[in-house]
mmCIF file of C-alpha atoms and ligand atoms in Angstrom:
data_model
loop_
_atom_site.group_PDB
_atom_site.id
_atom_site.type_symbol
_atom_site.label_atom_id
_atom_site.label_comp_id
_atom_site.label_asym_id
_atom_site.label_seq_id
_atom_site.Cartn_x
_atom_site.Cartn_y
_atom_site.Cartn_z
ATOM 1 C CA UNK A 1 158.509 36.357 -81.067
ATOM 2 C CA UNK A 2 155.566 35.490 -83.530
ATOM 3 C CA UNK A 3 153.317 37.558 -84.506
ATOM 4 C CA UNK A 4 150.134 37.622 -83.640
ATOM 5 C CA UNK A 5 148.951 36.746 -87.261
ATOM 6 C CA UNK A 6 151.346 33.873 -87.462
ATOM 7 C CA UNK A 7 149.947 32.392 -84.126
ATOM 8 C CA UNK A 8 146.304 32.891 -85.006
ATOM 9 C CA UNK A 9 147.444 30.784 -88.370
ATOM 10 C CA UNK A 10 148.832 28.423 -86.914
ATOM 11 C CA UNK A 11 146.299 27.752 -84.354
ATOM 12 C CA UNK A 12 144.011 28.152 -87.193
ATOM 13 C CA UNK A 13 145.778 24.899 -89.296
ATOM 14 C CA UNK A 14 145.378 22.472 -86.409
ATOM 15 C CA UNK A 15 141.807 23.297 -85.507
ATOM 16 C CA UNK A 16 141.134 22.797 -89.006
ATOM 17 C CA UNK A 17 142.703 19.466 -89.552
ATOM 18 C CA UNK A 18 141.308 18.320 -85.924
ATOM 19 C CA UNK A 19 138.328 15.532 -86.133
ATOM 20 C CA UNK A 20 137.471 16.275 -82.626
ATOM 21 C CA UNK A 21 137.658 20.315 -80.957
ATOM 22 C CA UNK A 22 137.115 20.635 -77.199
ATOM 23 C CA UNK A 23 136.519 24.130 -75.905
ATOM 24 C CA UNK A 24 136.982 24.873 -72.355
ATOM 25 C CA UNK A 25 135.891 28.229 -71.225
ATOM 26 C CA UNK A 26 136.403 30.459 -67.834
ATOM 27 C CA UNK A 27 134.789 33.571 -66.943
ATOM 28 C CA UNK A 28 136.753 35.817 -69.202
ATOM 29 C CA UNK A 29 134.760 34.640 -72.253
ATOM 30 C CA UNK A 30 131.778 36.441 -70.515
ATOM 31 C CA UNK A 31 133.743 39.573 -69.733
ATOM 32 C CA UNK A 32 132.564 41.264 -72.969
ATOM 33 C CA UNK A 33 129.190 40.551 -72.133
ATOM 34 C CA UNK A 34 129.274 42.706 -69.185
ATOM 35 C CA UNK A 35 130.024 39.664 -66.346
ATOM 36 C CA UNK A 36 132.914 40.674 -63.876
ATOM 37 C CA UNK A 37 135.159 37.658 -63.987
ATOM 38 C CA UNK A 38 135.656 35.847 -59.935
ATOM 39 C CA UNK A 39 138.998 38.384 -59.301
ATOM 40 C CA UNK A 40 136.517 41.544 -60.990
ATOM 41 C CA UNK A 41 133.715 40.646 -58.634
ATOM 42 C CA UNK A 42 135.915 41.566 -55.467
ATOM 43 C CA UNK A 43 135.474 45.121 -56.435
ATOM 44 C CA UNK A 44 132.917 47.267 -55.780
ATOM 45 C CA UNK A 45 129.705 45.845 -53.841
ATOM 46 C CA UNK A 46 131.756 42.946 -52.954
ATOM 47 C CA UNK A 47 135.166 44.646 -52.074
ATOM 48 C CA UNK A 48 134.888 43.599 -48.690
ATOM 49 C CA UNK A 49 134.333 39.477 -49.350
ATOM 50 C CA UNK A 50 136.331 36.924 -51.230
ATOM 51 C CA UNK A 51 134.094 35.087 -53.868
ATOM 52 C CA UNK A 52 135.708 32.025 -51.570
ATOM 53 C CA UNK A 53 134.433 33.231 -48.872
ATOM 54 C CA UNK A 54 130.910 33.280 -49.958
ATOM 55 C CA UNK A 55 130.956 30.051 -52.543
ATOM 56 C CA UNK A 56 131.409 27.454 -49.851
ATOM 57 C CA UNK A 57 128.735 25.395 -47.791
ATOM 58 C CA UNK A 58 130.236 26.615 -44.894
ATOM 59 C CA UNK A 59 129.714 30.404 -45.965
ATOM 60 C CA UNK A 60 125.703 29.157 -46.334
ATOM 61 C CA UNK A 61 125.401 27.505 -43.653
ATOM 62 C CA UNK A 62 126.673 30.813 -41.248
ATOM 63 C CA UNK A 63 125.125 33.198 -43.205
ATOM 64 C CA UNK A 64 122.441 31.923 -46.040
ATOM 65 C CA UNK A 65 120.881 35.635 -46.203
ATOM 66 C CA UNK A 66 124.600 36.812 -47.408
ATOM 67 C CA UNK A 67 125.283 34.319 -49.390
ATOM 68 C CA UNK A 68 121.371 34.017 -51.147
ATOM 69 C CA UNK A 69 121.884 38.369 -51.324
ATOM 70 C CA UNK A 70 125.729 37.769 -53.545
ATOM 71 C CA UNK A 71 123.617 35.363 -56.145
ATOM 72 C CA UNK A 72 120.784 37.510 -56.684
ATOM 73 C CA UNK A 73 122.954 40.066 -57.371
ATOM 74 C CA UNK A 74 125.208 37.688 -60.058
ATOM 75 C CA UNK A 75 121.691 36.146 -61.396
ATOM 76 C CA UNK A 76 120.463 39.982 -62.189
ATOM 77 C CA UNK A 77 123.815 40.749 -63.677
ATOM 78 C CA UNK A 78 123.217 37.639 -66.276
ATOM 79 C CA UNK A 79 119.550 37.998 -66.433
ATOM 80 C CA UNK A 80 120.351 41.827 -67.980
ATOM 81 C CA UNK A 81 123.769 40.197 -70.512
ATOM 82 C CA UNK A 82 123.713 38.721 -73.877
ATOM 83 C CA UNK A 83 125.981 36.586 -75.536
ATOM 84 C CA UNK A 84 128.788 38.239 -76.940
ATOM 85 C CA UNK A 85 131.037 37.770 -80.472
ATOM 86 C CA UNK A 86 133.443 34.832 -78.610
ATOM 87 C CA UNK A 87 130.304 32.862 -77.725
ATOM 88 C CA UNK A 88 128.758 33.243 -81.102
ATOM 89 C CA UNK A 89 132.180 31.860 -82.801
ATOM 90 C CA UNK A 90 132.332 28.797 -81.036
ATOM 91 C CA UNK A 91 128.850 28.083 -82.286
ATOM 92 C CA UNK A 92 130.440 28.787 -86.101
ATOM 93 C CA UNK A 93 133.117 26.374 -85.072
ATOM 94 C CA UNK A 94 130.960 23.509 -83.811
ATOM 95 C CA UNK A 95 129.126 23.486 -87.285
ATOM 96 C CA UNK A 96 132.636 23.470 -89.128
ATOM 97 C CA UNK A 97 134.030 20.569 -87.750
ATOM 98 C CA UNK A 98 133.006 16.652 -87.386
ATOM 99 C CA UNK A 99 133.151 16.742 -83.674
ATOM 100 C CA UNK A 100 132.805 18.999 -81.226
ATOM 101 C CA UNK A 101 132.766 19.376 -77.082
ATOM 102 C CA UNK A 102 131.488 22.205 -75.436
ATOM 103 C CA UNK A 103 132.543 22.336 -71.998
ATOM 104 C CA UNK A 104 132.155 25.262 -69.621
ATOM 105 C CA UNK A 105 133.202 26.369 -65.823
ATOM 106 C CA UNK A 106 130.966 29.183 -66.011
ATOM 107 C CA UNK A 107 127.384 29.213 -64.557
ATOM 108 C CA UNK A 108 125.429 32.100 -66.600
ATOM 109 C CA UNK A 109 123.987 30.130 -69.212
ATOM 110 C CA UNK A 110 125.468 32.558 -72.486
ATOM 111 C CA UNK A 111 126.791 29.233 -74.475
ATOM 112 C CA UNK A 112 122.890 28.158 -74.694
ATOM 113 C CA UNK A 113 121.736 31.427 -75.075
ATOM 114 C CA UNK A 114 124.241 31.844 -77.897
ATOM 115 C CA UNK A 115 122.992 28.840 -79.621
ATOM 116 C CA UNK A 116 125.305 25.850 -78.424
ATOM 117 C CA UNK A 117 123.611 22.835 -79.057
ATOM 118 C CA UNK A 118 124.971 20.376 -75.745
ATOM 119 C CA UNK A 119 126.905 22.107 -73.138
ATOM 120 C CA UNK A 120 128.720 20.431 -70.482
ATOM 121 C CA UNK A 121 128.241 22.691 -67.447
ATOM 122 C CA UNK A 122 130.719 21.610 -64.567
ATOM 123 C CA UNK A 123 129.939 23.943 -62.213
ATOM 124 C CA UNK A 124 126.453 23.934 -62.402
ATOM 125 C CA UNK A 125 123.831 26.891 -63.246
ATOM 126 C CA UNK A 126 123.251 30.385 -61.541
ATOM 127 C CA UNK A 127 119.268 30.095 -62.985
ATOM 128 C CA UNK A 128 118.701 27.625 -61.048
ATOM 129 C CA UNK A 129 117.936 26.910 -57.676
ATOM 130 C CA UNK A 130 117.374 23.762 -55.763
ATOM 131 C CA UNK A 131 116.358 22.942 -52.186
ATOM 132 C CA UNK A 132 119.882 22.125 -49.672
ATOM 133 C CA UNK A 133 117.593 19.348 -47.827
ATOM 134 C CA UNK A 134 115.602 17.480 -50.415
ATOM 135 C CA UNK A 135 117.279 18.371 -53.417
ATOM 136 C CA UNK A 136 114.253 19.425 -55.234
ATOM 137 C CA UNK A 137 114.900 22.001 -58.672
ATOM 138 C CA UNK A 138 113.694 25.243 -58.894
ATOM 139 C CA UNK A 139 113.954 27.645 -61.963
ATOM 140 C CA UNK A 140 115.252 31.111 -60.208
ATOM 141 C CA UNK A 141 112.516 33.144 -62.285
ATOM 142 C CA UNK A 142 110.906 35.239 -59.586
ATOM 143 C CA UNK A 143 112.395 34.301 -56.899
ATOM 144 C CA UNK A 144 113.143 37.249 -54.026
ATOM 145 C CA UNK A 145 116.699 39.029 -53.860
ATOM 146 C CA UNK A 146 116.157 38.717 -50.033
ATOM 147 C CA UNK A 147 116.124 35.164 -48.688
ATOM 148 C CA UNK A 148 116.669 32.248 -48.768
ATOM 149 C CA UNK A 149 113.274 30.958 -50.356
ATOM 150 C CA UNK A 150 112.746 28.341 -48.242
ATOM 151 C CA UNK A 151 111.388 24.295 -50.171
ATOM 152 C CA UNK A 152 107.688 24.235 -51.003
ATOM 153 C CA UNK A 153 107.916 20.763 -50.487
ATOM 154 C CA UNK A 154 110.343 20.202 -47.289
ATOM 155 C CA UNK A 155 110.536 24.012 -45.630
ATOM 156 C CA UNK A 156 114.371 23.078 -46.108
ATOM 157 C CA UNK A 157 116.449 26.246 -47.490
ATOM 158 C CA UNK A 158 116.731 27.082 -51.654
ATOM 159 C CA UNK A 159 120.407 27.539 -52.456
ATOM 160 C CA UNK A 160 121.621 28.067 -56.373
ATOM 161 C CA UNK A 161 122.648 25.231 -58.396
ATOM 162 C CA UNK A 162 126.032 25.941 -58.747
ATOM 163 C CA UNK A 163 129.097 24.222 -57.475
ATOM 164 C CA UNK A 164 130.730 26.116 -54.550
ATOM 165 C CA UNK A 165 134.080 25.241 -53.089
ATOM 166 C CA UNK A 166 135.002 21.765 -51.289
ATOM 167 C CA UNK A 167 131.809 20.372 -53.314
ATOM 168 C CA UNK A 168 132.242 17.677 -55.550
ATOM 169 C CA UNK A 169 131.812 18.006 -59.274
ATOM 170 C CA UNK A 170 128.918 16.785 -61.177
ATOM 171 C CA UNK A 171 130.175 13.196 -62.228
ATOM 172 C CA UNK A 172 128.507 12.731 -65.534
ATOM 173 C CA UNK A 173 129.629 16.114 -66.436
ATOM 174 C CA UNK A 174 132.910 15.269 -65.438
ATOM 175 C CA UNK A 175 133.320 12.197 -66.963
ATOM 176 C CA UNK A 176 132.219 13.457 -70.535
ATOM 177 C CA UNK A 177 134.321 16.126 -70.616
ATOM 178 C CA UNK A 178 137.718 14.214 -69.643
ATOM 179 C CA UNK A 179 136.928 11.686 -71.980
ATOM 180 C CA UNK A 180 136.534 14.205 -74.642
ATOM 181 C CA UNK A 181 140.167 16.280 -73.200
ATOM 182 C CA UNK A 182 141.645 12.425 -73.859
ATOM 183 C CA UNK A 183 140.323 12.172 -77.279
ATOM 184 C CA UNK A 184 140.739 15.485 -79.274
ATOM 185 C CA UNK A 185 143.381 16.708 -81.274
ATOM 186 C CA UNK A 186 142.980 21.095 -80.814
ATOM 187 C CA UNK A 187 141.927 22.143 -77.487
ATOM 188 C CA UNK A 188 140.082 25.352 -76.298
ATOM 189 C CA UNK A 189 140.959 27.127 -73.096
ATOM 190 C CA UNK A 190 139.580 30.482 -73.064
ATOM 191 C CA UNK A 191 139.197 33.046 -70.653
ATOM 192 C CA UNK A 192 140.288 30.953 -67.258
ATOM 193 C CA UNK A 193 142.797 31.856 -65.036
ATOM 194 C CA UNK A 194 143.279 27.624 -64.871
ATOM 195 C CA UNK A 195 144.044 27.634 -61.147
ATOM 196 C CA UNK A 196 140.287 25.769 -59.509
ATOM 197 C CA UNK A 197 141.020 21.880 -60.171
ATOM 198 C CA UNK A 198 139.499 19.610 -61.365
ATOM 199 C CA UNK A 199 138.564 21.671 -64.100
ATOM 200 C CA UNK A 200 141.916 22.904 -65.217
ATOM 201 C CA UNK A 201 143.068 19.341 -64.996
ATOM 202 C CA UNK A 202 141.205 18.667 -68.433
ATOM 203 C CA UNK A 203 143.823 20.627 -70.016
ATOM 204 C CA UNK A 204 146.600 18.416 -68.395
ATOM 205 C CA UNK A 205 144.795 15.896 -70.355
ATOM 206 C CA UNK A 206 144.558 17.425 -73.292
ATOM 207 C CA UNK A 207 148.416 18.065 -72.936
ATOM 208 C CA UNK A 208 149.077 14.553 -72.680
ATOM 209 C CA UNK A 209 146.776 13.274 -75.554
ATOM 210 C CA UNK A 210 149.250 15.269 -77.916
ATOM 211 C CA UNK A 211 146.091 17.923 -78.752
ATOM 212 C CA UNK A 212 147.075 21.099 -79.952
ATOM 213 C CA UNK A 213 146.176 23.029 -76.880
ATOM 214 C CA UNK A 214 145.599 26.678 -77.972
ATOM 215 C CA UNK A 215 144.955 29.659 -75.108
ATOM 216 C CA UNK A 216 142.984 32.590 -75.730
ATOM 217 C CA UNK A 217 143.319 34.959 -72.760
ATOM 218 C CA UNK A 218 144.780 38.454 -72.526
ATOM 219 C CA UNK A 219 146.580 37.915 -69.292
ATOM 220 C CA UNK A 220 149.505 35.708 -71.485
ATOM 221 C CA UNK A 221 150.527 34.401 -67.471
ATOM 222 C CA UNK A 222 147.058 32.493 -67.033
ATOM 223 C CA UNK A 223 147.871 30.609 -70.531
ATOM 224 C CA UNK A 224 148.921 26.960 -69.595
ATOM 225 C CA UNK A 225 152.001 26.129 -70.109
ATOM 226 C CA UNK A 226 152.915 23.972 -73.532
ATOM 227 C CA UNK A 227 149.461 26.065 -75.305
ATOM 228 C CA UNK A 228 149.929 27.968 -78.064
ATOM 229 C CA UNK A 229 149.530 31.460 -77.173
ATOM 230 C CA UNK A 230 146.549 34.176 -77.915
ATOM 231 C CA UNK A 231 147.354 37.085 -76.042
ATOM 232 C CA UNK A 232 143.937 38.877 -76.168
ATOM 233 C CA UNK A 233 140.225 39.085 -75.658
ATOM 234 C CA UNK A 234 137.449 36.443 -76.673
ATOM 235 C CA UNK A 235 135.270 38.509 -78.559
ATOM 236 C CA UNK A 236 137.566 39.847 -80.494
ATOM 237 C CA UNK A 237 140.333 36.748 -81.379
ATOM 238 C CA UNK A 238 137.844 34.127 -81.719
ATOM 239 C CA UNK A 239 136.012 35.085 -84.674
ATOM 240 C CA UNK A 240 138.946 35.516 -86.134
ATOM 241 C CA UNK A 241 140.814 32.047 -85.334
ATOM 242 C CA UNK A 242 137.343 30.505 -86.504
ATOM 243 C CA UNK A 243 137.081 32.256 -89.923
ATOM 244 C CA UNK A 244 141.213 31.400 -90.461
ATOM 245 C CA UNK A 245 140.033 27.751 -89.660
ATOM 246 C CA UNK A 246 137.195 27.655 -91.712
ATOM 247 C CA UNK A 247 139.144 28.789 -94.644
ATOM 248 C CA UNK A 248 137.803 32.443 -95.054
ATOM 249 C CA UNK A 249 140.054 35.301 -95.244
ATOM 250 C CA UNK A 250 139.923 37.468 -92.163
ATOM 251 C CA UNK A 251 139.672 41.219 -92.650
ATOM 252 C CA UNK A 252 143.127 43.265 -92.697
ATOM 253 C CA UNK A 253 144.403 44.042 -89.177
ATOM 254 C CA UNK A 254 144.573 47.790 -89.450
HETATM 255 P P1 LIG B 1 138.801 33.735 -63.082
HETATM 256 O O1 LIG B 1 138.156 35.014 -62.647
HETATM 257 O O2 LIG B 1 139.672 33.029 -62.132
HETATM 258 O O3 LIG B 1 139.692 34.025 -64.391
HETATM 259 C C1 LIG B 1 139.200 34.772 -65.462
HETATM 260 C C2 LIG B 1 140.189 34.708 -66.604
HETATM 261 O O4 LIG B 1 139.638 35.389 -67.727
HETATM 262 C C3 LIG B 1 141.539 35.375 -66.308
HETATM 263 O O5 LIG B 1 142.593 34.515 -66.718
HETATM 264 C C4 LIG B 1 141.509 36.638 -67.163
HETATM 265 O O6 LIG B 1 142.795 37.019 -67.610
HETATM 266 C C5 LIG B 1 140.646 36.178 -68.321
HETATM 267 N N1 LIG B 1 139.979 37.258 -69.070
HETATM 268 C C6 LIG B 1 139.611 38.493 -68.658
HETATM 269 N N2 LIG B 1 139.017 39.169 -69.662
HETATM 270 C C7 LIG B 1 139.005 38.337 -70.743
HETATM 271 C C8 LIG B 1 138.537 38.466 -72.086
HETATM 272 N N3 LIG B 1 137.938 39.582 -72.526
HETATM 273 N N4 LIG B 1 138.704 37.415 -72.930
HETATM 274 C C9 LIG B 1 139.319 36.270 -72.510
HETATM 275 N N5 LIG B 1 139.775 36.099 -71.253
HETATM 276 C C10 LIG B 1 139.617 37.126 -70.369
HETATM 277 O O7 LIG B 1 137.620 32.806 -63.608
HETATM 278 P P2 LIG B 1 137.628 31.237 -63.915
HETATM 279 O O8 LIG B 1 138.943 30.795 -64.443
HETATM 280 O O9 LIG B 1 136.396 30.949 -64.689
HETATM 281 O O10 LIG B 1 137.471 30.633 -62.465
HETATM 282 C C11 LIG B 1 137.469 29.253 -62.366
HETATM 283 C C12 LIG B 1 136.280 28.766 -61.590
HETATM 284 O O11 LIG B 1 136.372 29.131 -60.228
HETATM 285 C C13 LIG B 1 134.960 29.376 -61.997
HETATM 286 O O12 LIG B 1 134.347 28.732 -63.059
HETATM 287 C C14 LIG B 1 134.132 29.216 -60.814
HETATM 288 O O13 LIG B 1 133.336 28.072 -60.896
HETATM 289 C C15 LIG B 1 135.097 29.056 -59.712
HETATM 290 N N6 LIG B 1 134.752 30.093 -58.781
HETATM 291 C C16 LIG B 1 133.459 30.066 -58.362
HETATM 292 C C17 LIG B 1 132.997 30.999 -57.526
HETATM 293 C C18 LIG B 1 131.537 30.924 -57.159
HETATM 294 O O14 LIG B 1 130.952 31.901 -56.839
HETATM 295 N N7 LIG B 1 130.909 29.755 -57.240
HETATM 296 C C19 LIG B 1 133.849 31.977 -57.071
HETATM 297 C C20 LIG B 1 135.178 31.996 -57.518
HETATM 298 C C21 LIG B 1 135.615 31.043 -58.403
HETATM 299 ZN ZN1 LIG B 2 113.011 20.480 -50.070
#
């Protein structure tokens, strides 16, 4: 088997020859930051529900109170986290190479907070709110842990910005980040278990291209297969893969 040095130089050599790096990031890139990834948030609090069970339209519709109650409790978690080492690095690696994609399945916002200039957000964002009837947008500042808020506008129900299960995908979003899966040579997948479509299909596409697809996860069974493996956490490979690629010498692994 290869070391882990000899992987991390590897993976190192094509992101540094690449003209165009797409990242694509899961809720393990937040874990460090304090944000229980979708399997995590099962415990505790939540033991009792399935995060499918209460990210659905159908879950709002039976129960809004339960399902407004769950995101409150998520927004306060990301309200209280800061960005963490992995989402710092990918803002080092964006100004180190000629083109770069940012594209994220996570709703918390810590890629702009870390500094990212253009983030593609497929599945929406937790700050947010916006009214289920009229569709108006609402920034989730203030806003009551009990509830729904109901639509200054139209008395219809708030509900979070985020894309919940059986919903379509936000087609711009979409769009921009498959054409940038069909036209980079090193791709990103970090911290996602790669199992909600269409999401994990980008990295089907990136497959195909010919990229260099390179995992960073420490669960070495969520890494796609045909990636180039990183068994470990964000924070602490990706500063590392991004100072190999950008030519400086990274510290001795003690
Ligand atoms: P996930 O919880 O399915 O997977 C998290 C992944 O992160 C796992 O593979 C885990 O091994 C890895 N991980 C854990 N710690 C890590 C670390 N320190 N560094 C790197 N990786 C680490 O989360 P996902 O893949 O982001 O889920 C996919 C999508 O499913 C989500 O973006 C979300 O939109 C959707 N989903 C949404 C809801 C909702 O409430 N709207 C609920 C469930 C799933
Ligand atoms: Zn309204």
């Amino acid at each position: 088997m290869m070391s882990m040095e000899e992987a991390l130089t590897r993976a190192a050599v094509r992101l540094r020859e690449a003209k165009h790096v797409v990242a694509l990031t899961g809720a393990g890139i937040s874990r460090e930051s304090g944000l229980p990834t979708f399997r995590e948030a099962q415990s505790g609090l939540w033991a009792q529900y399935r995060p499918e069970d209460l990210a659905t339209p159908e879950a709002f519709a039976r129960d809004p109170g339960l399902v407004w109650r769950w995101y409150a409790w998520r927004r306060s978690l990301v309200n209280a986290a800061v960005p963490n080492a992995a989402h710092r690095a990918l803002v080092d690696l964006e100004a180190a190479v000629p083109r770069f994609s940012m594209v994220t399945q996570n709703v918390d916002g810590l890629h702009q907070r870390a500094g990212s200039p253009e983030v593609i957000e497929l599945h929406g964002n937790i700050t947010r709110v916006r009214c289920a009837r009229c569709g108006r947008y609402v920034t989730a500042e203030g806003l009551p842990d009990e509830g729904p808020a109901e639509c200054e506008d139209c008395g219809g129900l708030l509900r979070p910005d985020v894309i919940w299960f059986g919903e379509v995908l936000p087609r711009e979003a979409l769009e921009k980040a498959s054409e940038a899966a069909g036209d980079c040579d090193a791709f990103l997948v970090i911290g996602t278990s790669g199992v909600v479509y269409p999401a994990a299909g980008l990295t089907d596409i990136a497959l195909r291209t010919g990229a260099a697809v390179i995992s960073i996860n420490p669960d070495a069974s969520s890494a796609p297969p045909g990636a180039m493996q990183l068994t470990g956490s964000a924070a602490e490979i990706l500063p590392r893969l991004v100072e190999a690629a950008r030519g400086k010498p990274s510290p001795p692994s003690s």
